[in-house]
Short mmCIF file of C-alpha atoms in Angstrom, two decimals:
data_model
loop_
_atom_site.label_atom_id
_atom_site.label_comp_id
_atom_site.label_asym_id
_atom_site.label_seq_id
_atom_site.Cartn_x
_atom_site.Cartn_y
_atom_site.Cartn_z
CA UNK D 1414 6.53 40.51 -63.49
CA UNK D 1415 8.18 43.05 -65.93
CA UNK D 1416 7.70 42.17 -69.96
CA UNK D 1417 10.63 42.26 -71.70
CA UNK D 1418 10.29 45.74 -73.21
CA UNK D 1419 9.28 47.14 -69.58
CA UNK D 1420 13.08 46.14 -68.44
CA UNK D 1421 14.78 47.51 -71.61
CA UNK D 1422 13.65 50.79 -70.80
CA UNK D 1423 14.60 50.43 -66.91
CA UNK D 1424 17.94 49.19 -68.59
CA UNK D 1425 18.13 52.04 -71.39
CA UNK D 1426 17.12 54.66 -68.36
CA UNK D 1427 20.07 53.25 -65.69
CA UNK D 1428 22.41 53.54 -69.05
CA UNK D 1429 21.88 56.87 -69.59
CA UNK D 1430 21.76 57.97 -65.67
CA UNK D 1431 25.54 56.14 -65.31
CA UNK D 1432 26.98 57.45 -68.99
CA UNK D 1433 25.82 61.00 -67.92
CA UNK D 1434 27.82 61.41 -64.57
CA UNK D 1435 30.47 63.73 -65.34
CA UNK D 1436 33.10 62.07 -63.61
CA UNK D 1437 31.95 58.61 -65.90
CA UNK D 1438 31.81 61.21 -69.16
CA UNK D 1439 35.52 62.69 -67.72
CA UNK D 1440 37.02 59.25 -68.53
CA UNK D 1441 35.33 58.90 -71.92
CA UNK D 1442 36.69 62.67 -73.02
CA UNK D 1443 40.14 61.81 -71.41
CA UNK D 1444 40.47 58.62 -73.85
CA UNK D 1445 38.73 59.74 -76.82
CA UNK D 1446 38.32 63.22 -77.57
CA UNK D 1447 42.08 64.50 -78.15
CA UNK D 1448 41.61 67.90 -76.84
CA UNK D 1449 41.09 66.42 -72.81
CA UNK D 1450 44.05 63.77 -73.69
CA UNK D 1451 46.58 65.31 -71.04
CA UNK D 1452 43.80 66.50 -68.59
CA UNK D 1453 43.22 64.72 -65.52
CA UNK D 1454 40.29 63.34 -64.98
CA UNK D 1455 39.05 65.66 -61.63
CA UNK D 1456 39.69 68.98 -64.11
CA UNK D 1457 37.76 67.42 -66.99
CA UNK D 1458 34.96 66.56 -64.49
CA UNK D 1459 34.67 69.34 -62.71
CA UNK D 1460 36.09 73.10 -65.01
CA UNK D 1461 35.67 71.44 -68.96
CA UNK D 1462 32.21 69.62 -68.40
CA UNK D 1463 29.83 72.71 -68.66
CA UNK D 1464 26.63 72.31 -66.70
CA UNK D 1465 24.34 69.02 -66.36
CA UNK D 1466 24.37 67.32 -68.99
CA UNK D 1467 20.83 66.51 -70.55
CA UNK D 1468 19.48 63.38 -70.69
CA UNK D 1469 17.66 62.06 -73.38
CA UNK D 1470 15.37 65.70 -73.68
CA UNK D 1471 16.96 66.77 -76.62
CA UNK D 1472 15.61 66.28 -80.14
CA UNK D 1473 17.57 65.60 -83.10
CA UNK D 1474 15.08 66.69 -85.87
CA UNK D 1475 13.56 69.65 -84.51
CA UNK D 1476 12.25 71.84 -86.76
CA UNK D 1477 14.21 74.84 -87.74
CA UNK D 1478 11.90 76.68 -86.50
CA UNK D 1479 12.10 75.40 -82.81
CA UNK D 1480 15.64 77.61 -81.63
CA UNK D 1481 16.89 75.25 -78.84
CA UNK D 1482 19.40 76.85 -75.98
CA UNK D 1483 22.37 75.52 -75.71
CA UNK D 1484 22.57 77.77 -72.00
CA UNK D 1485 19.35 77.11 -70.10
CA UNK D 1486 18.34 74.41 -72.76
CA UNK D 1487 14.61 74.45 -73.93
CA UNK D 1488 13.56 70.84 -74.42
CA UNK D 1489 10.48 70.61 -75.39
CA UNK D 1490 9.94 69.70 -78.88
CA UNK D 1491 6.75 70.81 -80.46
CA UNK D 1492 7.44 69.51 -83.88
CA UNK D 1493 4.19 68.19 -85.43
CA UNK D 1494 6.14 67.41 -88.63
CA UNK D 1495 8.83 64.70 -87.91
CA UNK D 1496 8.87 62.13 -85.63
CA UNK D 1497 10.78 62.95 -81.93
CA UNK D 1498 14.25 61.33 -81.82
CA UNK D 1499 15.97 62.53 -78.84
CA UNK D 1500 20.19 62.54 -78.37
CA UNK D 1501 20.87 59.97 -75.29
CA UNK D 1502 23.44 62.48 -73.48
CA UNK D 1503 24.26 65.92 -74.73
CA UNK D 1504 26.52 68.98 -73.09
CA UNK D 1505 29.56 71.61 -73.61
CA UNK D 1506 32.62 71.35 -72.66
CA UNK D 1507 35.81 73.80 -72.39
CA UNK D 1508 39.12 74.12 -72.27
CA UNK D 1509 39.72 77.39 -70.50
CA UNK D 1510 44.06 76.56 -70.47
CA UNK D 1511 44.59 77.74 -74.37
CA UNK D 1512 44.51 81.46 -75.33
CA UNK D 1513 41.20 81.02 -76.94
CA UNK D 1514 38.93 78.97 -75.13
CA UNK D 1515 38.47 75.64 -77.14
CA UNK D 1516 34.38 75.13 -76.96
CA UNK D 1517 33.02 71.55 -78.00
CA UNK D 1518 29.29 69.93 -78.13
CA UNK D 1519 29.55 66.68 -77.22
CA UNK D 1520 26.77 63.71 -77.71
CA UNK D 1521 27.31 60.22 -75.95
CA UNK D 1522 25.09 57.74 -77.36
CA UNK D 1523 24.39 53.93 -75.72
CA UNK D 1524 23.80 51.36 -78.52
CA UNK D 1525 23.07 47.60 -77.79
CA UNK D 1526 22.15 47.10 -81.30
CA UNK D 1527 25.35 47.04 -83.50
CA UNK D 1528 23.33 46.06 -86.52
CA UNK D 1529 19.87 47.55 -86.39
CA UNK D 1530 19.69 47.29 -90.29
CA UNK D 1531 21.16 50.44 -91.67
CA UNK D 1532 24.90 52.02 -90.51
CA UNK D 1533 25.73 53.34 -87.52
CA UNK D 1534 28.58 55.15 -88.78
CA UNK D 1535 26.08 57.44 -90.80
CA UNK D 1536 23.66 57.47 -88.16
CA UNK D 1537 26.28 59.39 -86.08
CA UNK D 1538 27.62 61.44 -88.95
CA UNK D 1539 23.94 62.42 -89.39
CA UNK D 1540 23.72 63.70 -85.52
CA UNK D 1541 27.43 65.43 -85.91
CA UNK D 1542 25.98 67.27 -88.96
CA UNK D 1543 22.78 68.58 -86.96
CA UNK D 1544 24.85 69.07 -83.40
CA UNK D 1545 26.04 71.69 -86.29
CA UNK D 1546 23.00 72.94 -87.86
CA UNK D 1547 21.58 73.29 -84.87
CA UNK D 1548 24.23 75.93 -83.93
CA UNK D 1549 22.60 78.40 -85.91
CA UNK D 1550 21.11 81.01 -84.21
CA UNK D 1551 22.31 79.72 -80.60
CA UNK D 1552 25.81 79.28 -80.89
CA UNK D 1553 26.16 81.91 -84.34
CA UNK D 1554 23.75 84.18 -86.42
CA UNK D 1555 24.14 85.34 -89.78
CA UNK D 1556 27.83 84.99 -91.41
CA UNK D 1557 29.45 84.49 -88.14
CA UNK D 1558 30.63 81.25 -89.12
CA UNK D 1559 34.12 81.24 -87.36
CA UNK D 1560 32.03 81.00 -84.11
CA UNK D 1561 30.88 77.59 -84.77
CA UNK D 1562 32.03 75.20 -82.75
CA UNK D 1563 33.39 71.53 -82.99
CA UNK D 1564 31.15 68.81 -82.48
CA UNK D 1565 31.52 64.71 -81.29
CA UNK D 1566 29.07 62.08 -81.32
CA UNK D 1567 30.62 59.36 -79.20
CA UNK D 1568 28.85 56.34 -79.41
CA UNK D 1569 29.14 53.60 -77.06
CA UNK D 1570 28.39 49.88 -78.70
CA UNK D 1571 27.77 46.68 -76.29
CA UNK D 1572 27.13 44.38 -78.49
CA UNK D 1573 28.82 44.76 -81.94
CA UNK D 1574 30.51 42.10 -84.32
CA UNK D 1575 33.45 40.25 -83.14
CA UNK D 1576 35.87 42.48 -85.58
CA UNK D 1577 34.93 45.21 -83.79
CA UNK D 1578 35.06 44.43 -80.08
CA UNK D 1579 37.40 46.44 -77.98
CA UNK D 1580 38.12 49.14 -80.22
CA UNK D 1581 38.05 52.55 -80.59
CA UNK D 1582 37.88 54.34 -83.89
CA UNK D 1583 37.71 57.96 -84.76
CA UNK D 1584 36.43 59.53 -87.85
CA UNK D 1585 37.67 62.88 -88.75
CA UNK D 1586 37.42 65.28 -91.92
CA UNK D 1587 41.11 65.94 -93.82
CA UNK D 1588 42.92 68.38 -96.11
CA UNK D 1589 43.90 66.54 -99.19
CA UNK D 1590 45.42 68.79 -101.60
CA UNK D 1591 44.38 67.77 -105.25
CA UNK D 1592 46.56 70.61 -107.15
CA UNK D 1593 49.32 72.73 -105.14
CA UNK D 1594 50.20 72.98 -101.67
CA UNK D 1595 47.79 75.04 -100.24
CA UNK D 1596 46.38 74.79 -96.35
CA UNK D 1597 44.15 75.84 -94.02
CA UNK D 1598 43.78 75.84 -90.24
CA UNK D 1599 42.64 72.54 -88.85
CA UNK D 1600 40.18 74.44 -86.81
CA UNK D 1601 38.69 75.45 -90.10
CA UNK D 1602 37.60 72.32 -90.85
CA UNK D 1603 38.17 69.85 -88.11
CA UNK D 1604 34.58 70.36 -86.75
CA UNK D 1605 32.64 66.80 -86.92
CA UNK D 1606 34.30 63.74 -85.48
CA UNK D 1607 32.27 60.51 -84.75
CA UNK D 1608 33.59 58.03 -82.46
CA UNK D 1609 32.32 54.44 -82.35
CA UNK D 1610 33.72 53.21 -79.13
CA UNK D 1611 33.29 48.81 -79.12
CA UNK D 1612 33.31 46.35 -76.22
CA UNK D 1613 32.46 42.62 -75.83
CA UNK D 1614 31.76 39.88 -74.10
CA UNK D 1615 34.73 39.76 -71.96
CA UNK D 1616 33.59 39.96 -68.14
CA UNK D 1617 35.42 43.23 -66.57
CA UNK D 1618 37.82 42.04 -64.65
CA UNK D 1619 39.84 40.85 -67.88
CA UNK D 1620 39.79 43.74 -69.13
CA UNK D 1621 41.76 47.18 -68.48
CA UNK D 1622 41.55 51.23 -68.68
CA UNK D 1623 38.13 52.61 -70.34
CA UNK D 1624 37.15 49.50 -71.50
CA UNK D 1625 37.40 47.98 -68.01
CA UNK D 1626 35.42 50.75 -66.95
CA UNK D 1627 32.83 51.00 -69.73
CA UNK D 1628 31.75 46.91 -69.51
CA UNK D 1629 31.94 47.35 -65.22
CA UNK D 1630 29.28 49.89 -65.51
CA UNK D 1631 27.35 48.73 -68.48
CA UNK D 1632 27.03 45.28 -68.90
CA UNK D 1633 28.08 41.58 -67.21
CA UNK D 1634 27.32 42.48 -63.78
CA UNK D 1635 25.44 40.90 -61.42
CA UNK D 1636 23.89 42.51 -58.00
CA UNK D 1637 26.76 41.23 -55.76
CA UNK D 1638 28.84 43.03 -58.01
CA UNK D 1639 27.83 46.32 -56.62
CA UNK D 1640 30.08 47.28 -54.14
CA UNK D 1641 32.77 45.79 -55.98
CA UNK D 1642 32.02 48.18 -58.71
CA UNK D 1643 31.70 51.80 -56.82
CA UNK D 1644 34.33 50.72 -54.94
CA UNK D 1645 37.03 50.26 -58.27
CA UNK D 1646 34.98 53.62 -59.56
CA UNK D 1647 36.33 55.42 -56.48
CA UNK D 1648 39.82 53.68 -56.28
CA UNK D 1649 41.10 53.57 -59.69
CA UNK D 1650 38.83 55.88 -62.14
CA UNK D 1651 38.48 59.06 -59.59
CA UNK D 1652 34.86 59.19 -59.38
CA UNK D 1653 33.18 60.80 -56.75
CA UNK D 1654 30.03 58.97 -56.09
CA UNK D 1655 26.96 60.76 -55.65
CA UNK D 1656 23.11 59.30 -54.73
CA UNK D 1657 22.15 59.21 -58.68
CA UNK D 1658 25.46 57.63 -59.74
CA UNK D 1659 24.94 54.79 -56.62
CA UNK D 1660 21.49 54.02 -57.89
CA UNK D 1661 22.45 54.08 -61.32
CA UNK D 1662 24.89 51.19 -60.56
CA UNK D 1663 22.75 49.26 -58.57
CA UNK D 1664 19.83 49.70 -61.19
CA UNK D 1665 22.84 47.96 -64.13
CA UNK D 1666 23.44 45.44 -61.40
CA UNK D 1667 19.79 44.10 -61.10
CA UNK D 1668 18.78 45.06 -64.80
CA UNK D 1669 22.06 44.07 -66.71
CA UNK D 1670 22.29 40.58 -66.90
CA UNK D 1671 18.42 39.89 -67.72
CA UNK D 1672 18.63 41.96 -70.32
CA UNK D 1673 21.59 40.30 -72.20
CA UNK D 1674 20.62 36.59 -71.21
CA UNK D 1675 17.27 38.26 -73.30
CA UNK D 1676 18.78 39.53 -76.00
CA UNK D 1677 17.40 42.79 -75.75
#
């Protein structure tokens, strides 16, 4: 018999497994992140998404010292001075279409606890501002500062307060000109963006585009629901199942209703 915390991590693990198939990550980008808006979904999947995206290897407070690839990533951590917290889902993505290339990092987080007694919003502010940091001496070196590149933390919330369920905000810095009319380029600026993205207790099938899609995968299932599920993947959210994506489902299936009739 599994304890409680034994099927939170099966739970957290199947999470991360589904979140990170590109074709699941495709939808996300195509309904949140503005730049993929008037992609389709098989493009985003399969020229934008850079790569496999890693899973859960990645620290967020490595020391400076500790360079980390962003191309061949190195994930092992050796800090001795701060305590390993790892991003759930990180990876690059393109869009090779403009005249420059755009080039984003993009983190997907999976959050359960909407109030784990301090903000979220900050918490993901916080991992936008070291997806930047972090940028230093992979992505640019020295004073080659127009190289850096924009950054999203995208995190998804299952549980959160009842003013929040079913939306999807976006935070994003401004130009607010205090004295005269001066301005710069967006792309001088516009570099962090968090994105809390909400759902509730509504069971799937009352519910439409990614938030039908986000709650079918994540949470109120139940093992017959399986085929049911990769099935409407396939059909209506172009996802080309693959052997880790299948067992990621069926792994939500078994796991996903224990684990909210337990509150964990």
């Amino acid at each position: 018999m599994h304890t409680i915390e034994e099927t939170k991590k099966s739970y957290d693990a199947a999470c991360k497994e589904v979140l990170a198939d590109r074709y699941i990550l495709a939808n996300i980008l195509k309904e949140c992140v503005e730049e993929f808006s008037g992609e389709s979904i098989d493009y985003i999947a399969t020229v934008c998404i850079q790569g496999s995206p890693e899973i859960g290897t990645i620290p967020v407070r490595a020391d400076e010292s500790v360079r980390l690839q962003l191309e061949g990533l190195n994930t092992e951590d050796t800090s001795l001075t701060e305590a390993v917290v790892h991003y759930d889902i990180r990876f690059r993505a393109i869009l090779p279409r403009e005249e420059r290339s755009i080039k984003l990092i993009i983190n997907v987080e999976a959050q359960n606890n909407f109030s784990p007694g301090y903000s979220l919003l900050k918490r993901a502010m916080y991992y936008c501002c070291r997806l930047v940091s972090a940028q230093y001496g992979t992505v640019f070196t020295h004073s080659s500062y127009d190289d850096m590149e924009k950054v999203y933390s995208i995190w998804i919330c299952t549980n959160p307060g009842a003013q929040w369920e079913y939306t999807i905000t976006k935070y994003a810095m401004q130009e607010c000109n205090l004295i005269g009319k001066a301005q710069a380029r967006p792309e001088e600026y516009d570099l962090i963006v968090p994105i809390m993205v909400c759902l509730g207790k509504k069971k799937y099938r009352e519910l439409q585009g990614l938030f039908r899609l986000l709650n079918m995968v994540l949470i109120h299932q139940n093992r017959n629901d399986r085929n049911e599920v990769l099935n409407e993947l396939k059909d209506h959210y172009n996802v080309v199942m693959t052997p880790n994506l299948e067992k990621g489902v069926a792994q939500m299936c078994n796991l996903s209703e224990g684990v909210y009739q337990d509150g964990v």
